[in-house]
PDB file of C-alpha atoms in Angstrom:
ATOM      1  CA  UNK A  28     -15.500  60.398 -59.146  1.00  0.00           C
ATOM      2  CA  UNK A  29     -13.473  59.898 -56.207  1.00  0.00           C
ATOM      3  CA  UNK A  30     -14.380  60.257 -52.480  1.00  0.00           C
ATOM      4  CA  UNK A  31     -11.975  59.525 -50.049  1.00  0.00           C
ATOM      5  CA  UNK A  32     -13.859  58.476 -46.506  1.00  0.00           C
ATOM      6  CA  UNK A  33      -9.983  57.854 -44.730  1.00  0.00           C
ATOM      7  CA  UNK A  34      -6.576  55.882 -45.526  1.00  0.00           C
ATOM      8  CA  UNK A  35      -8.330  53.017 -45.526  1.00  0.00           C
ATOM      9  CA  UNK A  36     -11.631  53.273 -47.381  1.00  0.00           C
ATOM     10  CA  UNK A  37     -12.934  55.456 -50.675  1.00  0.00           C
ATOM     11  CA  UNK A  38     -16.297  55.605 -52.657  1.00  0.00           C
ATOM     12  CA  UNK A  39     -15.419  55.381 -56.739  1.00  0.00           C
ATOM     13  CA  UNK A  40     -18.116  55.297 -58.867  1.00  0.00           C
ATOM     14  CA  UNK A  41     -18.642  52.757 -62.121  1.00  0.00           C
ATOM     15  CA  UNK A  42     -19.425  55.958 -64.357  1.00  0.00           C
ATOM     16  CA  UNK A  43     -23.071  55.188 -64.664  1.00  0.00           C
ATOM     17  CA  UNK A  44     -25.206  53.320 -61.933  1.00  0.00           C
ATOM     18  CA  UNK A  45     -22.844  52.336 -59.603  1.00  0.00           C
ATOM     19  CA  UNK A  46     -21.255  53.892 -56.207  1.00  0.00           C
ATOM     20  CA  UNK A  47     -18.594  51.452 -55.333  1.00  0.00           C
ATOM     21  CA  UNK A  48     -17.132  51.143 -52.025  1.00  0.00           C
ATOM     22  CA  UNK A  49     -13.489  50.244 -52.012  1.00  0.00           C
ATOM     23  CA  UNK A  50     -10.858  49.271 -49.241  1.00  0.00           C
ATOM     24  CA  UNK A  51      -7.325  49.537 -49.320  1.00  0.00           C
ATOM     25  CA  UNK A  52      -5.463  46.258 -48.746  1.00  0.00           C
ATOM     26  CA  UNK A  53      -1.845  45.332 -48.329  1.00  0.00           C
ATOM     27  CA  UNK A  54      -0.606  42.516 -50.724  1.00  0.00           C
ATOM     28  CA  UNK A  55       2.458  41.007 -48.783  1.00  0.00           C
ATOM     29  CA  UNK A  56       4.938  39.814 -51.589  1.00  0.00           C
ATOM     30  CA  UNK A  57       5.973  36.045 -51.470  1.00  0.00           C
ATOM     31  CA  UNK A  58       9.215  36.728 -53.746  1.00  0.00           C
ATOM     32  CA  UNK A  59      12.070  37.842 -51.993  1.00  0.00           C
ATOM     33  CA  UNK A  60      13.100  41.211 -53.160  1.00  0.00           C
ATOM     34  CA  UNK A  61       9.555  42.461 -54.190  1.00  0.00           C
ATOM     35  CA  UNK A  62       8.167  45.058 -52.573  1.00  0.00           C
ATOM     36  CA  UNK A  63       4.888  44.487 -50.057  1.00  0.00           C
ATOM     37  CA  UNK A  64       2.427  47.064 -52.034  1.00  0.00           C
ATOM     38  CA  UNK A  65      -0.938  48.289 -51.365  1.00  0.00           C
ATOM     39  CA  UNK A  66      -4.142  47.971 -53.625  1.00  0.00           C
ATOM     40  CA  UNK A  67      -7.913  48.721 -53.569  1.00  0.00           C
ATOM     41  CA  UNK A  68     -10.715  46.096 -53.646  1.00  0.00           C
ATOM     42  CA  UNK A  69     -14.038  46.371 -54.419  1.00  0.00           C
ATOM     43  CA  UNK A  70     -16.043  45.773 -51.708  1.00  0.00           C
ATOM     44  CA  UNK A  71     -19.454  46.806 -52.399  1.00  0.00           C
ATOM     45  CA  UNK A  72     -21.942  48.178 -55.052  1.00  0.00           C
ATOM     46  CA  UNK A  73     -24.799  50.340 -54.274  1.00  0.00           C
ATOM     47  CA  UNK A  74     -27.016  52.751 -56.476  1.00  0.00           C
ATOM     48  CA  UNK A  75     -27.332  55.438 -53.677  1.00  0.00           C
ATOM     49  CA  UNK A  76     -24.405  57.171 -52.077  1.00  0.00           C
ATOM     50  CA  UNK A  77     -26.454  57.697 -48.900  1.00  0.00           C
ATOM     51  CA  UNK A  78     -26.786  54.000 -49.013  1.00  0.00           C
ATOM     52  CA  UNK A  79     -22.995  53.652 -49.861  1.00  0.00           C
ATOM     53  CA  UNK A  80     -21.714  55.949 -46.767  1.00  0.00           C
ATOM     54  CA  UNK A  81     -24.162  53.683 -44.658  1.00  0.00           C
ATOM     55  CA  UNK A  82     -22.535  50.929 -45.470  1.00  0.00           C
ATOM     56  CA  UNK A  83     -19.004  52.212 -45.024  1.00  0.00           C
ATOM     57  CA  UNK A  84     -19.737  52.650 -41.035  1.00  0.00           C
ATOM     58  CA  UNK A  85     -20.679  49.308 -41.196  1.00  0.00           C
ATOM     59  CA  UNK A  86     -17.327  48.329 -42.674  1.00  0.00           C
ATOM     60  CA  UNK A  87     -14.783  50.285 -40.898  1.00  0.00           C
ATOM     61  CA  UNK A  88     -17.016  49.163 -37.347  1.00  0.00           C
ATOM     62  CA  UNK A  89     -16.763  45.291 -38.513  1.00  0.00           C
ATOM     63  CA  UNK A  90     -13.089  44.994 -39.095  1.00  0.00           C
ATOM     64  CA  UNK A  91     -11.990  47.604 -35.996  1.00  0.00           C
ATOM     65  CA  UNK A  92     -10.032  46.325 -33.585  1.00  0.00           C
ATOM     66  CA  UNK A  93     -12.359  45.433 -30.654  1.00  0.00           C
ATOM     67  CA  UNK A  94      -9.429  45.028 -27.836  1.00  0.00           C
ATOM     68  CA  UNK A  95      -9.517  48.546 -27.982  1.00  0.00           C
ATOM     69  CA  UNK A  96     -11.516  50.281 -24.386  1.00  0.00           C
ATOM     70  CA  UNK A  97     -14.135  52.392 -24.912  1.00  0.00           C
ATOM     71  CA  UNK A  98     -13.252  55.334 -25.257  1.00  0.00           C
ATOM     72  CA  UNK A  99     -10.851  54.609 -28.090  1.00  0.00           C
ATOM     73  CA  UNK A 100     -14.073  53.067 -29.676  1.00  0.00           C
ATOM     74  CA  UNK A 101     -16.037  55.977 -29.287  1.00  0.00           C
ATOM     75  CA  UNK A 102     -13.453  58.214 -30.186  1.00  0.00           C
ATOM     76  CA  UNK A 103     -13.334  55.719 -33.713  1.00  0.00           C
ATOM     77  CA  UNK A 104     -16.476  55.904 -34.372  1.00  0.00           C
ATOM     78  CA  UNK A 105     -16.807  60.069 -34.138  1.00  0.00           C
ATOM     79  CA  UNK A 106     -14.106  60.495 -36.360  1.00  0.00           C
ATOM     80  CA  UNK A 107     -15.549  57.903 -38.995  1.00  0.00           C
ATOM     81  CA  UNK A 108     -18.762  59.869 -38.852  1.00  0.00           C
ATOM     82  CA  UNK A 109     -17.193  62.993 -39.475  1.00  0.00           C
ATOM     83  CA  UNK A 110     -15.328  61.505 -42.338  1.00  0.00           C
ATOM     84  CA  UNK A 111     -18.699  59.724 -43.992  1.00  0.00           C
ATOM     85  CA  UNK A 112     -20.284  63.846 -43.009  1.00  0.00           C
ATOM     86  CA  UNK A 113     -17.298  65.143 -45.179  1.00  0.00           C
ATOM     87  CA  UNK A 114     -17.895  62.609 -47.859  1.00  0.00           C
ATOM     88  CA  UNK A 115     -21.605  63.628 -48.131  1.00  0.00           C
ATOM     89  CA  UNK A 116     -20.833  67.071 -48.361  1.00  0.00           C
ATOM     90  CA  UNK A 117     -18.662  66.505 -51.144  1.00  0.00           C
ATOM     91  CA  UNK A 118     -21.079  64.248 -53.200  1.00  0.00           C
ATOM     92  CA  UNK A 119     -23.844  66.924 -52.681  1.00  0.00           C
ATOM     93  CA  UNK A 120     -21.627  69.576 -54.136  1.00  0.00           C
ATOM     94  CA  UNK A 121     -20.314  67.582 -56.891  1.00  0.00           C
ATOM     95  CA  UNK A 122     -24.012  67.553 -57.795  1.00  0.00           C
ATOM     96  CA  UNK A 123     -25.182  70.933 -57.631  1.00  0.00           C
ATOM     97  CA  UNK A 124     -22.726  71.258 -60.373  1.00  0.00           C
ATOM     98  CA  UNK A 125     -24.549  68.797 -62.551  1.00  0.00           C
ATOM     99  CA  UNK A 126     -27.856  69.813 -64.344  1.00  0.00           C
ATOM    100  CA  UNK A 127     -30.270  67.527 -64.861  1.00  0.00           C
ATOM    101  CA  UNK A 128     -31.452  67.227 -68.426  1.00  0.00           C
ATOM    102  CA  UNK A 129     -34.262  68.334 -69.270  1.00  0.00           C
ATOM    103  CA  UNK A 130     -36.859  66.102 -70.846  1.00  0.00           C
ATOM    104  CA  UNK A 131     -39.771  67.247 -72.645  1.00  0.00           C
ATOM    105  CA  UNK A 132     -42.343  64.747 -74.781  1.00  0.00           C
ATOM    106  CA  UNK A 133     -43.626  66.272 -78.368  1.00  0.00           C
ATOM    107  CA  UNK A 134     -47.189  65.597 -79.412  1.00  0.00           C
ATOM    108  CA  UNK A 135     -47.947  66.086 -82.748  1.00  0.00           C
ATOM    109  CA  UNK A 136     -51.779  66.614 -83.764  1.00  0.00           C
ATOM    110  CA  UNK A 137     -53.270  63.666 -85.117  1.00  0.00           C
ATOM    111  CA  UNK A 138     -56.388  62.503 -86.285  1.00  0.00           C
ATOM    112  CA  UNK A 139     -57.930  59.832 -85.735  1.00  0.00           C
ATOM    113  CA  UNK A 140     -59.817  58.035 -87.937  1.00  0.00           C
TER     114      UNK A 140
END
């Protein structure tokens, strides 16, 4: 599974527990010749994706630019919340289309002696 919240941030999951929270970073190349290039990093676990999306506001709000007036800010922070709103809506559909299995527990009849 793969949500992306913008260009800069996306949930991934670990395929069991695990809703991972990843950023996209630039590597700047040191060689001349080679590229710059762009990767994802791990940047947080959590076991609930309401917990995960939570934490993404966090995130993007931490490492925005602050110089920025107000308005831009607000204006940031609307759009990130209809991005994380867009993300949940995604993860809620993705599960509807799971079913749960069903578990049932077998008692035989025993005696006791």
């Amino acid at each position: 599974m793969q949500i992306d919240i913008n260009e800069s941030f996306r949930i991934t999951n670990d395929g069991s527990h695990n809703f991972i929270i990843e950023e996209r970073k630039l590597i700047r190349s040191t060689k001349e010749g080679v590229a710059d290039r762009y990767e994802w990093k791990e940047v947080g676990y959590y076991g609930r994706a309401e917990i995960a999306l939570d934490a993404i506001v966090d995130k993007v709000e931490l490492r925005s630019d602050l110089r920025g007036d107000v308005n831009d800010l607000k204006r940031q922070r609307q759009q990130l919340a209809d991005d994380v709103r867009k993300a949940l809506k995604k993860i809620e559909e993705s599960q509807k289309t799971w079913a749960p299995l069903e578990t049932s527990i077998h008692t035989s009849d025993t005696k006791t002696m």
